[in-house]
Coordinates of C-alpha atoms (C1' of nucleotides) in Angstrom, one line a residue:
Chain O
M1 CA -30.7 143.9 58.2
P2 CA -31.5 145.6 55.2
D3 CA -28.1 146.3 54.3
A4 CA -27.0 150.0 53.3
D5 CA -24.5 150.1 50.1
S6 CA -22.1 147.6 50.3
N7 CA -19.1 149.5 48.6
A8 CA -19.7 152.6 51.0
P9 CA -18.1 152.5 54.2
S10 CA -20.5 152.5 57.3
N11 CA -21.1 155.6 59.7
F12 CA -22.9 156.5 62.5
I13 CA -26.0 157.8 61.1
K14 CA -25.8 154.4 59.1
D15 CA -25.3 152.4 62.7
I16 CA -28.9 154.5 63.9
I17 CA -31.1 154.4 60.8
D18 CA -30.0 150.0 61.7
E19 CA -31.1 150.8 65.0
D20 CA -34.1 151.8 64.2
L21 CA -34.4 149.6 61.5
K22 CA -34.1 146.9 64.5
N23 CA -35.9 148.2 66.7
N24 CA -38.9 148.9 63.6
R25 CA -39.6 152.7 63.9
N26 CA -41.2 153.7 61.2
D27 CA -42.3 150.6 59.7
G28 CA -38.9 150.0 58.1
R29 CA -38.9 152.9 55.8
V30 CA -36.3 154.9 55.7
H31 CA -37.3 158.6 53.8
T32 CA -34.8 161.6 53.1
R33 CA -34.5 164.7 51.9
F34 CA -32.0 167.2 50.6
P35 CA -33.8 170.9 51.7
P36 CA -31.8 173.1 49.9
E37 CA -32.8 176.9 50.3
P38 CA -33.1 178.9 47.1
N39 CA -30.2 181.7 47.6
G40 CA -27.7 180.9 45.8
Y41 CA -25.7 177.7 44.2
L42 CA -25.3 174.1 45.2
H43 CA -21.3 173.9 46.5
I44 CA -19.6 170.6 47.2
G45 CA -20.4 171.1 50.7
H46 CA -23.7 170.5 49.7
A47 CA -22.7 167.2 47.5
K48 CA -21.3 166.0 50.3
S49 CA -25.3 166.4 51.9
I50 CA -26.9 165.0 48.5
C51 CA -24.6 161.8 48.0
L52 CA -25.5 161.1 51.6
N53 CA -29.1 161.7 51.6
F54 CA -29.6 160.3 48.4
G55 CA -26.9 158.1 49.3
L56 CA -28.3 156.8 52.1
A57 CA -32.1 156.3 50.5
S58 CA -31.2 153.9 47.7
G59 CA -28.7 151.7 50.2
Y60 CA -31.7 151.2 52.4
K61 CA -34.3 150.8 49.6
G62 CA -36.0 154.3 50.8
L63 CA -36.7 157.7 49.0
C64 CA -35.0 160.8 49.2
N65 CA -37.1 164.3 48.5
L66 CA -36.0 167.3 47.0
R67 CA -37.5 170.3 48.9
F68 CA -36.8 173.7 48.6
D69 CA -36.5 175.3 52.1
D70 CA -38.3 178.8 51.0
T71 CA -39.2 180.4 53.8
N72 CA -37.2 183.7 53.4
P73 CA -39.0 185.6 50.1
C74 CA -36.2 188.3 51.2
K75 CA -33.8 186.0 49.9
E76 CA -34.6 183.5 47.4
E77 CA -35.3 183.7 44.0
S78 CA -36.8 181.0 41.1
E79 CA -32.9 181.4 39.2
F80 CA -31.7 179.4 42.0
V81 CA -33.8 176.8 42.0
E82 CA -33.9 175.9 38.5
A83 CA -29.7 176.1 39.1
I84 CA -29.9 173.8 42.3
K85 CA -32.3 170.9 39.8
R86 CA -29.7 171.3 37.4
D87 CA -26.8 170.5 39.7
V88 CA -28.6 167.8 41.5
Q89 CA -29.4 166.4 38.7
W90 CA -25.8 166.6 36.9
L91 CA -24.6 164.9 40.0
G92 CA -26.8 161.9 39.2
F93 CA -29.5 161.8 41.4
D94 CA -33.4 161.3 41.0
W95 CA -35.7 163.0 43.4
A96 CA -38.4 161.6 40.8
D97 CA -41.9 163.4 41.0
R98 CA -41.0 164.1 44.6
E99 CA -39.9 167.6 43.9
Y100 CA -41.3 170.0 47.1
F101 CA -41.3 173.4 48.0
A102 CA -42.3 174.5 52.1
S103 CA -43.8 177.1 50.7
D104 CA -46.8 174.5 49.0
Y105 CA -47.2 173.4 52.9
F106 CA -47.8 177.7 53.8
E107 CA -51.6 177.1 54.4
K108 CA -50.9 173.7 57.0
L109 CA -47.9 175.4 58.3
C110 CA -50.3 178.0 59.2
Q111 CA -52.9 175.8 60.5
Y112 CA -51.0 174.4 62.9
A113 CA -49.6 177.6 64.2
V114 CA -53.3 178.2 64.6
E115 CA -53.3 174.8 66.3
L116 CA -50.4 176.1 68.7
I117 CA -52.2 179.4 70.0
K118 CA -55.2 177.0 70.6
L119 CA -53.4 174.8 72.9
G120 CA -52.3 177.9 74.2
K121 CA -48.2 177.5 73.2
A122 CA -47.7 180.5 70.8
Y123 CA -48.6 183.9 71.1
V124 CA -49.1 187.1 69.3
C125 CA -45.6 189.7 70.5
G126 CA -45.8 193.0 69.9
L127 CA -42.3 193.8 71.3
S128 CA -40.1 195.5 69.0
A129 CA -37.1 193.5 67.8
E130 CA -34.6 195.5 70.3
E131 CA -37.1 194.7 72.8
I132 CA -37.1 191.1 72.0
R133 CA -33.3 190.9 71.5
E134 CA -33.0 192.7 75.4
Y135 CA -35.8 190.6 77.0
R136 CA -34.0 187.1 75.6
G137 CA -31.2 187.5 77.9
S138 CA -27.8 186.2 77.4
L139 CA -25.7 183.0 77.1
T140 CA -25.9 183.5 81.2
R141 CA -28.5 184.9 82.2
P142 CA -32.0 184.0 82.0
G143 CA -34.7 186.0 79.4
R144 CA -37.9 187.5 80.5
E145 CA -41.2 186.8 79.9
S146 CA -43.0 189.1 77.2
P147 CA -45.4 191.0 78.5
H148 CA -48.3 189.6 76.1
R149 CA -46.9 186.3 76.6
D150 CA -50.8 185.6 78.5
R151 CA -52.8 187.0 75.6
P152 CA -55.7 184.8 75.7
V153 CA -56.2 182.2 72.9
E154 CA -59.4 184.6 71.6
E155 CA -57.3 187.5 71.1
N156 CA -54.3 185.7 69.9
L157 CA -56.6 183.9 67.2
D158 CA -57.9 187.4 66.0
L159 CA -54.0 189.2 66.2
F160 CA -52.6 186.5 63.8
Q161 CA -55.4 186.1 61.7
R162 CA -55.1 190.1 61.3
M163 CA -51.1 189.4 61.1
R164 CA -51.6 186.6 58.2
D165 CA -54.5 189.5 56.3
G166 CA -51.7 192.1 56.1
E167 CA -53.0 194.5 58.9
F168 CA -49.7 195.2 60.7
E169 CA -46.4 196.3 59.2
E170 CA -43.5 194.3 59.3
G171 CA -41.4 194.3 62.9
T172 CA -44.9 195.4 64.7
C173 CA -45.4 191.9 65.7
L174 CA -44.6 188.6 65.6
L175 CA -46.4 184.8 66.7
R176 CA -44.3 183.1 68.8
A177 CA -44.1 180.2 71.1
K178 CA -44.5 179.9 74.6
I179 CA -41.6 177.5 76.0
N180 CA -39.2 179.3 79.0
M181 CA -37.7 182.0 79.0
A182 CA -35.2 180.8 81.3
S183 CA -34.1 177.7 79.3
P184 CA -29.9 177.3 78.6
N185 CA -30.5 176.3 75.3
I186 CA -31.5 180.1 73.8
N187 CA -33.1 178.3 70.7
M188 CA -36.0 177.4 73.7
R189 CA -36.7 181.3 75.1
D190 CA -39.9 181.8 73.2
P191 CA -39.3 181.4 69.5
A192 CA -40.5 183.0 66.9
I193 CA -42.7 181.4 64.3
Y194 CA -44.1 183.5 62.4
R195 CA -43.3 187.3 61.2
I196 CA -44.5 189.6 59.0
I197 CA -42.9 190.5 55.8
K198 CA -44.0 191.8 52.7
T199 CA -41.7 191.2 50.0
P200 CA -43.3 189.1 47.4
H201 CA -42.4 185.7 47.4
H202 CA -41.3 184.0 44.4
R203 CA -43.7 181.1 43.7
T204 CA -46.6 182.4 46.3
G205 CA -46.2 186.0 44.8
D206 CA -48.2 188.0 47.4
K207 CA -50.7 185.6 48.9
W208 CA -49.0 185.7 51.9
R209 CA -47.4 188.5 54.2
I210 CA -46.5 186.3 57.0
Y211 CA -44.1 183.6 56.9
P212 CA -43.0 180.7 59.2
M213 CA -39.9 180.8 60.3
Y214 CA -36.9 177.6 59.9
D215 CA -37.2 176.0 62.9
F216 CA -41.4 175.6 62.8
A217 CA -41.5 175.3 59.0
H218 CA -38.7 172.2 59.0
C219 CA -39.7 169.9 61.2
L220 CA -43.1 170.1 59.7
S221 CA -42.6 169.4 56.6
D222 CA -40.4 166.7 57.2
S223 CA -43.6 165.4 58.8
I224 CA -45.7 166.4 56.2
E225 CA -43.7 164.5 53.9
G226 CA -43.2 161.3 55.6
I227 CA -39.5 161.8 55.9
T228 CA -37.8 159.6 59.0
H229 CA -34.6 160.9 58.8
S230 CA -33.7 164.5 58.5
I231 CA -29.8 165.1 58.4
C232 CA -28.6 168.5 58.4
T233 CA -25.5 170.1 59.7
L234 CA -23.8 170.2 63.3
E235 CA -25.2 173.8 63.9
F236 CA -28.5 172.7 64.0
E237 CA -27.6 170.2 67.0
D238 CA -28.8 173.1 69.0
H239 CA -32.0 173.4 67.4
R240 CA -32.6 169.6 68.1
P241 CA -34.9 170.2 71.7
L242 CA -37.3 172.9 69.3
Y243 CA -37.6 170.4 66.3
D244 CA -39.3 167.8 68.3
W245 CA -41.0 170.6 70.6
Y246 CA -43.2 171.1 67.5
L247 CA -43.3 168.0 66.9
D248 CA -44.5 166.6 70.2
E249 CA -46.6 169.7 71.0
L250 CA -48.5 169.5 67.9
K251 CA -48.9 165.4 68.3
V252 CA -48.1 164.7 64.3
K253 CA -48.5 160.9 63.0
C254 CA -45.3 161.1 61.3
R255 CA -42.3 161.8 63.9
P256 CA -39.0 162.1 61.9
R257 CA -35.4 162.2 63.7
Q258 CA -33.2 164.7 63.4
I259 CA -29.4 163.8 62.8
E260 CA -26.8 166.6 62.2
F261 CA -23.0 165.7 60.9
A262 CA -20.4 167.6 60.4
R263 CA -20.6 170.0 56.8
L264 CA -17.4 169.1 54.8
N265 CA -14.5 172.2 54.5
L266 CA -12.3 171.5 51.8
S267 CA -8.4 173.3 52.0
H268 CA -7.5 176.8 49.9
T269 CA -11.3 177.8 48.9
I270 CA -14.9 179.0 51.0
M271 CA -17.8 177.5 51.8
S272 CA -19.9 180.3 52.9
K273 CA -22.5 181.0 50.4
R274 CA -22.4 184.5 51.8
K275 CA -18.9 185.0 50.4
L276 CA -19.5 183.0 47.3
M277 CA -22.1 185.3 46.7
E278 CA -19.9 188.1 46.8
L279 CA -17.1 186.8 44.4
V280 CA -19.8 186.8 42.4
Q281 CA -21.6 190.0 43.1
E282 CA -18.2 192.1 42.9
G283 CA -16.7 190.5 40.1
L284 CA -14.3 188.8 41.7
V285 CA -14.8 185.7 39.8
S286 CA -16.4 185.6 36.4
G287 CA -19.7 184.4 37.7
W288 CA -21.1 181.7 40.3
D289 CA -20.3 179.0 37.7
D290 CA -16.4 180.7 37.3
P291 CA -14.1 177.0 36.9
R292 CA -12.7 178.4 40.3
M293 CA -15.7 178.5 42.3
P294 CA -16.4 175.4 44.7
T295 CA -19.8 175.5 43.2
L296 CA -21.4 172.5 41.0
A297 CA -21.6 174.4 38.4
G298 CA -18.2 175.4 38.8
L299 CA -16.7 172.4 39.3
R300 CA -18.7 171.1 36.2
R301 CA -17.4 173.7 33.5
R302 CA -13.7 173.3 35.0
G303 CA -14.5 169.8 33.7
F304 CA -15.1 167.9 37.0
T305 CA -17.0 164.7 36.1
P306 CA -20.4 163.9 38.9
E307 CA -18.6 160.4 39.2
S308 CA -15.3 161.7 40.6
I309 CA -17.2 164.1 43.3
R310 CA -19.4 161.3 44.2
D311 CA -16.2 159.0 44.9
F312 CA -15.0 162.2 46.6
C313 CA -17.7 162.2 49.2
E314 CA -17.4 158.9 49.9
R315 CA -14.4 158.9 50.5
I316 CA -14.5 161.4 53.3
G317 CA -17.0 159.8 55.3
V318 CA -19.4 161.1 57.8
A319 CA -19.2 161.7 61.1
K320 CA -19.3 164.7 63.5
A321 CA -15.8 165.9 64.3
D322 CA -15.1 169.5 62.5
S323 CA -12.5 168.7 59.0
M324 CA -10.9 170.4 56.7
V325 CA -10.5 168.0 53.7
D326 CA -7.0 168.8 51.1
V327 CA -8.6 169.6 48.5
A328 CA -5.4 167.0 47.2
L329 CA -8.1 163.9 48.0
L330 CA -10.6 165.6 45.6
E331 CA -7.9 166.4 43.1
H332 CA -6.6 162.7 43.3
C333 CA -10.3 161.5 42.9
L334 CA -10.5 163.4 39.5
R335 CA -7.5 162.1 37.7
E336 CA -8.3 158.5 39.2
D337 CA -11.4 159.1 36.9
L338 CA -10.1 161.4 33.6
N339 CA -7.2 158.4 33.4
K340 CA -9.6 156.0 32.4
R341 CA -12.3 158.2 30.4
A342 CA -10.0 161.1 28.6
L343 CA -8.7 160.8 25.2
R344 CA -4.7 161.6 24.5
V345 CA -4.2 164.4 22.2
M346 CA -1.5 166.7 22.2
A347 CA -1.1 170.4 22.6
V348 CA 1.9 172.8 23.0
L349 CA 0.8 175.4 25.6
R350 CA 3.7 177.9 25.3
P351 CA 4.6 176.8 21.6
L352 CA 8.6 176.6 20.6
R353 CA 9.4 176.6 16.7
V354 CA 11.5 173.4 16.0
V355 CA 12.8 173.0 11.9
I356 CA 13.9 169.4 11.5
E357 CA 16.6 170.6 8.6
N358 CA 16.6 166.9 6.9
Y359 CA 13.2 166.1 6.8
P360 CA 11.9 166.8 2.6
E361 CA 10.4 170.0 2.4
G362 CA 6.5 169.7 2.0
K363 CA 6.1 166.0 3.2
V364 CA 3.5 165.0 5.5
E365 CA 3.3 162.1 7.6
E366 CA -0.4 160.7 9.4
M367 CA 1.7 159.0 12.5
D368 CA -0.5 156.6 14.1
A369 CA -1.6 158.0 17.9
E370 CA -3.3 155.9 20.3
N371 CA -6.3 158.0 22.3
N372 CA -5.7 156.2 25.1
P373 CA -3.7 153.5 26.2
E374 CA -5.5 152.8 29.4
Y375 CA -8.7 151.8 27.3
P376 CA -7.5 150.4 24.0
G377 CA -11.4 150.4 22.5
A378 CA -11.0 154.2 22.6
G379 CA -8.9 153.1 19.3
A380 CA -6.6 155.8 17.3
R381 CA -5.7 158.2 15.5
K382 CA -3.3 159.9 12.7
V383 CA -1.2 162.6 13.3
P384 CA -0.2 165.2 11.0
F385 CA 3.8 165.3 11.1
S386 CA 5.8 168.2 9.0
R387 CA 8.8 169.8 8.4
V388 CA 8.2 172.3 11.4
V389 CA 6.7 171.7 14.8
Y390 CA 6.3 173.4 18.0
I391 CA 7.2 171.4 20.7
E392 CA 6.9 173.0 24.1
L393 CA 9.1 175.2 25.3
D394 CA 10.1 174.5 28.3
D395 CA 11.0 170.2 26.8
F396 CA 14.4 172.2 26.2
R397 CA 17.2 173.7 28.0
E398 CA 20.0 175.6 26.8
D399 CA 21.9 174.6 29.7
P400 CA 20.0 171.7 30.9
P401 CA 20.2 170.9 35.3
R402 CA 21.1 167.6 36.4
N403 CA 18.5 164.6 35.3
F404 CA 16.9 167.1 32.8
F405 CA 16.3 164.3 30.0
R406 CA 14.5 166.6 27.6
L407 CA 15.8 168.5 25.1
A408 CA 19.2 170.4 24.3
P409 CA 22.0 171.3 22.3
G410 CA 23.6 168.2 20.9
R411 CA 20.8 165.9 22.8
E412 CA 18.3 163.5 21.8
V413 CA 14.7 162.8 22.6
R414 CA 11.8 161.2 21.0
L415 CA 8.7 163.4 19.4
K416 CA 5.7 161.1 20.8
H417 CA 4.2 158.5 18.2
A418 CA 7.2 160.4 15.7
Y419 CA 10.8 160.4 15.6
Y420 CA 13.7 161.2 17.5
I421 CA 14.9 164.2 16.7
K422 CA 18.5 166.1 17.8
C423 CA 19.4 169.7 18.2
E424 CA 21.7 171.2 16.3
K425 CA 21.2 174.6 16.7
V426 CA 19.7 177.2 18.8
I427 CA 18.3 180.4 16.8
K428 CA 18.2 183.3 19.0
D429 CA 16.6 186.6 19.0
E430 CA 19.7 188.7 18.6
R431 CA 17.9 191.9 20.7
T432 CA 16.7 189.6 23.8
G433 CA 19.1 186.9 23.7
E434 CA 15.3 184.7 23.8
V435 CA 15.3 181.0 22.2
V436 CA 13.2 181.6 19.1
E437 CA 13.9 178.2 17.1
L438 CA 15.8 175.7 17.2
R439 CA 17.5 173.4 14.4
C440 CA 17.0 170.1 14.6
T441 CA 17.6 166.8 12.7
Y442 CA 15.8 163.6 12.9
D443 CA 16.1 159.7 12.8
P444 CA 14.2 158.4 9.4
E445 CA 15.2 155.1 10.9
S446 CA 13.0 155.9 14.5
R447 CA 9.4 156.2 13.2
G448 CA 7.1 155.6 15.4
G449 CA 9.5 156.7 18.4
W450 CA 11.1 153.9 18.7
T451 CA 14.5 152.2 17.2
N452 CA 16.1 148.4 17.8
D453 CA 19.8 149.4 18.1
G454 CA 19.4 149.8 21.9
R455 CA 19.9 153.7 21.9
K456 CA 18.3 154.9 24.6
V457 CA 16.4 158.2 24.1
K458 CA 14.9 159.0 27.5
G459 CA 13.0 161.9 26.8
T460 CA 9.3 162.1 25.1
S461 CA 7.6 165.2 24.2
H462 CA 4.9 166.2 22.4
W463 CA 4.3 168.0 19.4
V464 CA 1.9 169.3 17.0
S465 CA 2.8 169.8 13.4
A466 CA 3.1 174.0 12.9
G467 CA 1.0 174.1 9.6
H468 CA -1.4 171.9 10.9
S469 CA -2.2 172.9 13.9
L470 CA -5.0 175.0 15.5
E471 CA -5.2 177.8 17.6
A472 CA -6.5 177.5 20.6
E473 CA -6.6 179.6 24.1
V474 CA -6.1 177.6 27.1
R475 CA -6.8 178.8 30.9
L476 CA -4.9 177.6 34.0
Y477 CA -6.4 177.6 37.4
D478 CA -4.7 177.0 40.7
H479 CA -6.1 177.3 43.7
L480 CA -8.9 180.3 44.5
F481 CA -7.4 181.2 47.4
T482 CA -3.5 181.3 49.0
S483 CA -4.7 180.3 52.1
P484 CA -5.2 176.6 53.0
N485 CA -7.8 178.0 55.4
P486 CA -9.1 181.4 54.6
D487 CA -11.5 181.2 56.7
A488 CA -8.9 180.9 60.0
E489 CA -7.0 183.7 58.7
K490 CA -8.3 185.9 61.6
A491 CA -6.1 189.1 60.7
A492 CA -7.0 188.9 57.1
D493 CA -10.4 189.7 55.2
Y494 CA -10.4 186.9 52.7
K495 CA -10.6 188.8 49.9
T496 CA -7.2 189.9 50.6
L497 CA -5.9 186.1 50.5
L498 CA -7.6 185.4 47.1
N499 CA -4.6 183.6 45.1
P500 CA -3.4 186.7 42.3
N501 CA -2.9 183.5 40.5
S502 CA -5.7 181.7 40.1
L503 CA -6.2 182.4 36.5
N504 CA -3.4 182.1 33.9
T505 CA -4.9 182.3 30.1
L506 CA -2.9 181.6 27.2
A507 CA -3.7 183.4 24.4
S508 CA -1.1 181.2 21.6
C509 CA -1.3 177.5 22.3
R510 CA -1.4 175.6 19.6
V511 CA -3.8 171.9 19.1
E512 CA -3.8 168.9 17.0
P513 CA -6.2 169.1 14.0
S514 CA -8.1 166.0 15.6
L515 CA -9.2 168.8 18.2
A516 CA -11.3 170.4 15.2
G517 CA -15.2 171.1 16.4
A518 CA -14.4 169.9 19.9
V519 CA -17.6 169.6 22.0
P520 CA -18.1 172.0 25.0
G521 CA -17.9 170.0 28.3
S522 CA -15.4 166.7 26.8
H523 CA -12.7 166.1 28.7
Y524 CA -9.5 165.5 27.1
Q525 CA -5.7 164.6 28.3
F526 CA -3.2 167.0 26.9
L527 CA -0.2 164.6 27.4
R528 CA 2.5 165.1 29.4
Q529 CA 0.3 168.3 30.6
G530 CA -3.1 167.6 32.6
Y531 CA -6.6 166.7 31.8
F532 CA -8.6 169.9 29.7
C533 CA -11.9 170.6 29.3
V534 CA -13.5 172.2 26.2
D535 CA -14.7 175.7 27.5
P536 CA -18.4 176.8 26.6
D537 CA -17.0 179.8 25.4
S538 CA -15.4 178.1 22.5
S539 CA -16.8 179.1 19.4
N540 CA -16.6 178.0 15.5
G541 CA -13.2 179.3 15.3
K542 CA -11.9 179.8 18.3
L543 CA -11.2 176.7 20.7
V544 CA -11.2 177.6 24.5
F545 CA -10.0 174.8 27.5
N546 CA -9.8 174.8 30.8
R547 CA -7.0 172.8 32.6
T548 CA -9.5 170.8 35.0
V549 CA -6.6 169.4 37.5
S550 CA -2.6 169.2 36.0
L551 CA -1.0 166.0 35.5
R552 CA 0.9 164.7 38.5
D553 CA 4.5 166.0 37.7
T554 CA 7.6 164.3 39.6
W555 CA 9.8 166.2 37.9
G556 CA 8.4 169.6 38.5
K557 CA 9.0 168.7 42.0
V558 CA 12.4 167.7 41.9
E559 CA 13.0 171.0 40.2
K560 CA 10.7 173.2 42.9
K561 CA 12.8 171.1 45.8
K562 CA 16.1 172.6 44.2
N563 CA 14.9 176.3 43.8
Chain T
rA1 C1' -19.8 182.3 82.2
rG2 C1' -24.7 179.1 80.7
rG3 C1' -26.2 175.5 76.6
rG4 C1' -24.7 171.9 72.8
rG5 C1' -20.7 168.9 70.7
rC6 C1' -15.9 167.2 69.3
rG7 C1' -10.8 165.6 70.1
rU8 C1' -7.6 158.6 66.9
rC9 C1' -0.5 159.6 61.9
rG10 C1' 0.7 166.2 57.9
rU11 C1' -5.2 165.3 56.4
rC12 C1' -9.8 162.8 56.3
rA13 C1' -11.4 158.0 58.9
rA14 C1' -12.3 153.0 61.2
rG15 C1' -12.7 150.8 65.9
rC16 C1' -18.0 150.0 70.1
rG17 C1' -12.8 145.7 76.8
rG18 C1' -8.9 141.4 73.6
rU19 C1' -3.4 144.2 72.2
rA20 C1' -4.4 150.9 66.4
rA21 C1' -7.8 149.1 59.2
rG22 C1' -7.8 152.4 54.9
rA23 C1' -7.6 156.5 51.7
rC24 C1' -4.9 161.0 50.9
rU25 C1' -0.2 163.8 51.8
rC26 C1' 4.9 162.3 51.7
rA27 C1' 9.4 159.6 51.3
rG28 C1' 12.1 155.4 48.8
rG29 C1' 12.2 151.3 44.6
rA30 C1' 10.4 148.8 40.6
rU31 C1' 8.4 149.6 35.5
rU32 C1' 7.5 152.3 31.2
rU33 C1' 7.2 155.1 23.7
rU34 C1' 3.0 160.8 28.4
rG35 C1' 9.1 162.4 34.3
rG36 C1' 1.3 160.1 33.4
rA37 C1' -0.9 155.6 34.6
rU38 C1' 0.6 151.0 37.1
rC39 C1' 3.6 147.9 41.2
rC40 C1' 5.8 147.5 45.2
rU41 C1' 7.9 149.5 50.3
rG42 C1' 8.0 152.8 54.4
rC43 C1' 5.2 156.2 57.3
rA44 C1' 0.7 156.2 65.1
rU45 C1' 4.5 150.6 70.4
rU46 C1' 0.4 154.6 71.0
rC47 C1' -4.9 157.3 70.4
rG48 C1' -6.0 165.4 74.2
rG49 C1' -3.7 165.3 79.6
rA50 C1' -3.7 163.2 84.4
rG51 C1' -5.5 159.5 87.3
rG52 C1' -9.0 154.9 88.7
rU53 C1' -11.3 150.5 86.9
rU54 C1' -9.4 145.9 84.6
rC55 C1' -5.7 139.8 83.2
rG56 C1' -6.2 143.5 79.3
rA57 C1' -8.4 150.4 78.2
rA58 C1' -8.4 154.1 72.2
rU59 C1' -12.9 151.7 73.9
rC60 C1' -15.6 151.8 81.0
rC61 C1' -14.8 155.8 85.1
rU62 C1' -13.3 160.8 87.9
rC63 C1' -11.1 165.7 86.5
rC64 C1' -7.9 168.6 83.7
rC65 C1' -7.0 170.7 78.9
rG66 C1' -7.9 172.3 74.0
rC67 C1' -11.6 173.5 69.7
rC68 C1' -16.4 174.2 67.1
rC69 C1' -21.2 176.0 67.3
rC70 C1' -25.7 178.7 70.5
rU71 C1' -28.0 185.8 72.3
rG72 C1' -31.9 187.2 63.1
rC73 C1' -38.1 188.7 63.0
rC74 C1' -31.7 183.9 58.9
rA75 C1' -31.2 178.8 56.7

RNA sequence: AGGGGCGUCGUCAAGCGGUAAGACUCAGGAUUUUGGAUCCUGCAUUCGGAGGUUCGAAUCCUCCCGCCCCUGCCA
């Protein structure tokens, strides 16, 4: 049996494919497709589908097409087509030359519609939208048949042609499938096949005035492309009978099979394209690529790697039960990846000035610093050390709590890669009482951060030399929403659930000089703090970093518990 | 109420009649020149519930309960 991805876990879809292969369906071919509608940006939920479809194809040595489902010109734009291609590519998948559009098939689809009319299985209905709704019945009551349901084929053909020619106004008539108005499945109550839309299409311009509905276009597009397994989300389960009906009635050669799986829900965020669009349009975020957004563009800008997202998609599995995945898993995948690849560097986010009184004025030493302890091949660099340095405000406490082993009056701490320093004196702002500077002494014997006299210096602080460091802006991010499941909060509008502290900009951070000229998109670990990446907002003189994700912080947890 | 689905640890998720994988989270501990990383250990006597079949049931049967989706000329 042509086995799927060896390391990827199995799932019910693979079981189905295995079974199909065993029964020699589709001559042993496996051909999938990822079919986005270009009406917004791709998000992490789409990533699940992309990984699934492309992953299945490669696992079975098959193919996966990229197909834009562009059957509604009112909502779709070329900007989204370009963004989607960029994102799929970035995620690491290649559709080669199989880039298709449902709009490529408009002529063919129209012929199929004509065919259906000739078969007596479709008719032009002149009921208004409200009438159609009324005729449809309800969940419990069957619908009623349209008075136009039994129009002769010739008349339907003529009317449909005139719809196509643009003779009728929008909403005046539509082509419907003649199925069963009493079906318990509402999708089968004579669904619309073609409607009149006079808005120009982003690809075909004003060539068409009628557009096919999703159910009609999708199954036939799949068939035209030779798709064997058409994988979609759960809400289309009810549409499967219709998917099959069109293919059966039209007796197509290629019979794809639709399989539904549960879409991804991620805690502390939302996945609805409509809502994400609203956040963008109302300026609640800076754009589709705002680093707080669950969009692939946002995650990329935030500093997520494609590898970590693919790993995540593999770990969450594929099933049919509605689920809510904890964002902590995504963050775990990210840290695991970044830990291996990010260069370590020192940056002080909230600087506290430290003067080392016994260190010679004007002296500068170049300290050796490894770039990544996880990977010696990453090499080392020199970091300048001098009499005045900055340490993290948080690494000093005038009145240290229990188990705090950082700096405090009279205490000694190690400056990573440099020396032990001891706090001799605390200088405060006379008016506010705020600590503004520390006076310390260093131990010349501790160069490199170690002595062999058995001294136990447990605390290690990162630092930068005041005179050599560069100024930088650092953007700290937190969950976009305070609620773990914004969609489930029945009482509140999701916008009121936005986290007011999801962005915290620190304008006066100091970073080590080796960061000069760091390229947008590059990843670093700011020692002891987290993973950061260079934001495209950076310019020659001004570095801007995004905190991708913090490091695990066991001390922070201990402190939080106490409070 | 009609139809379609789904219910296994806090969260995902294996399991397909032979006696509950794994991951994340969480809690302990070891180790550590990042309170990082790494490494150990612990965490479902029970699978929505109740009956039944069987030597044996999360897996099969019956009934019940709960959750999700469907009445766009959206996808």
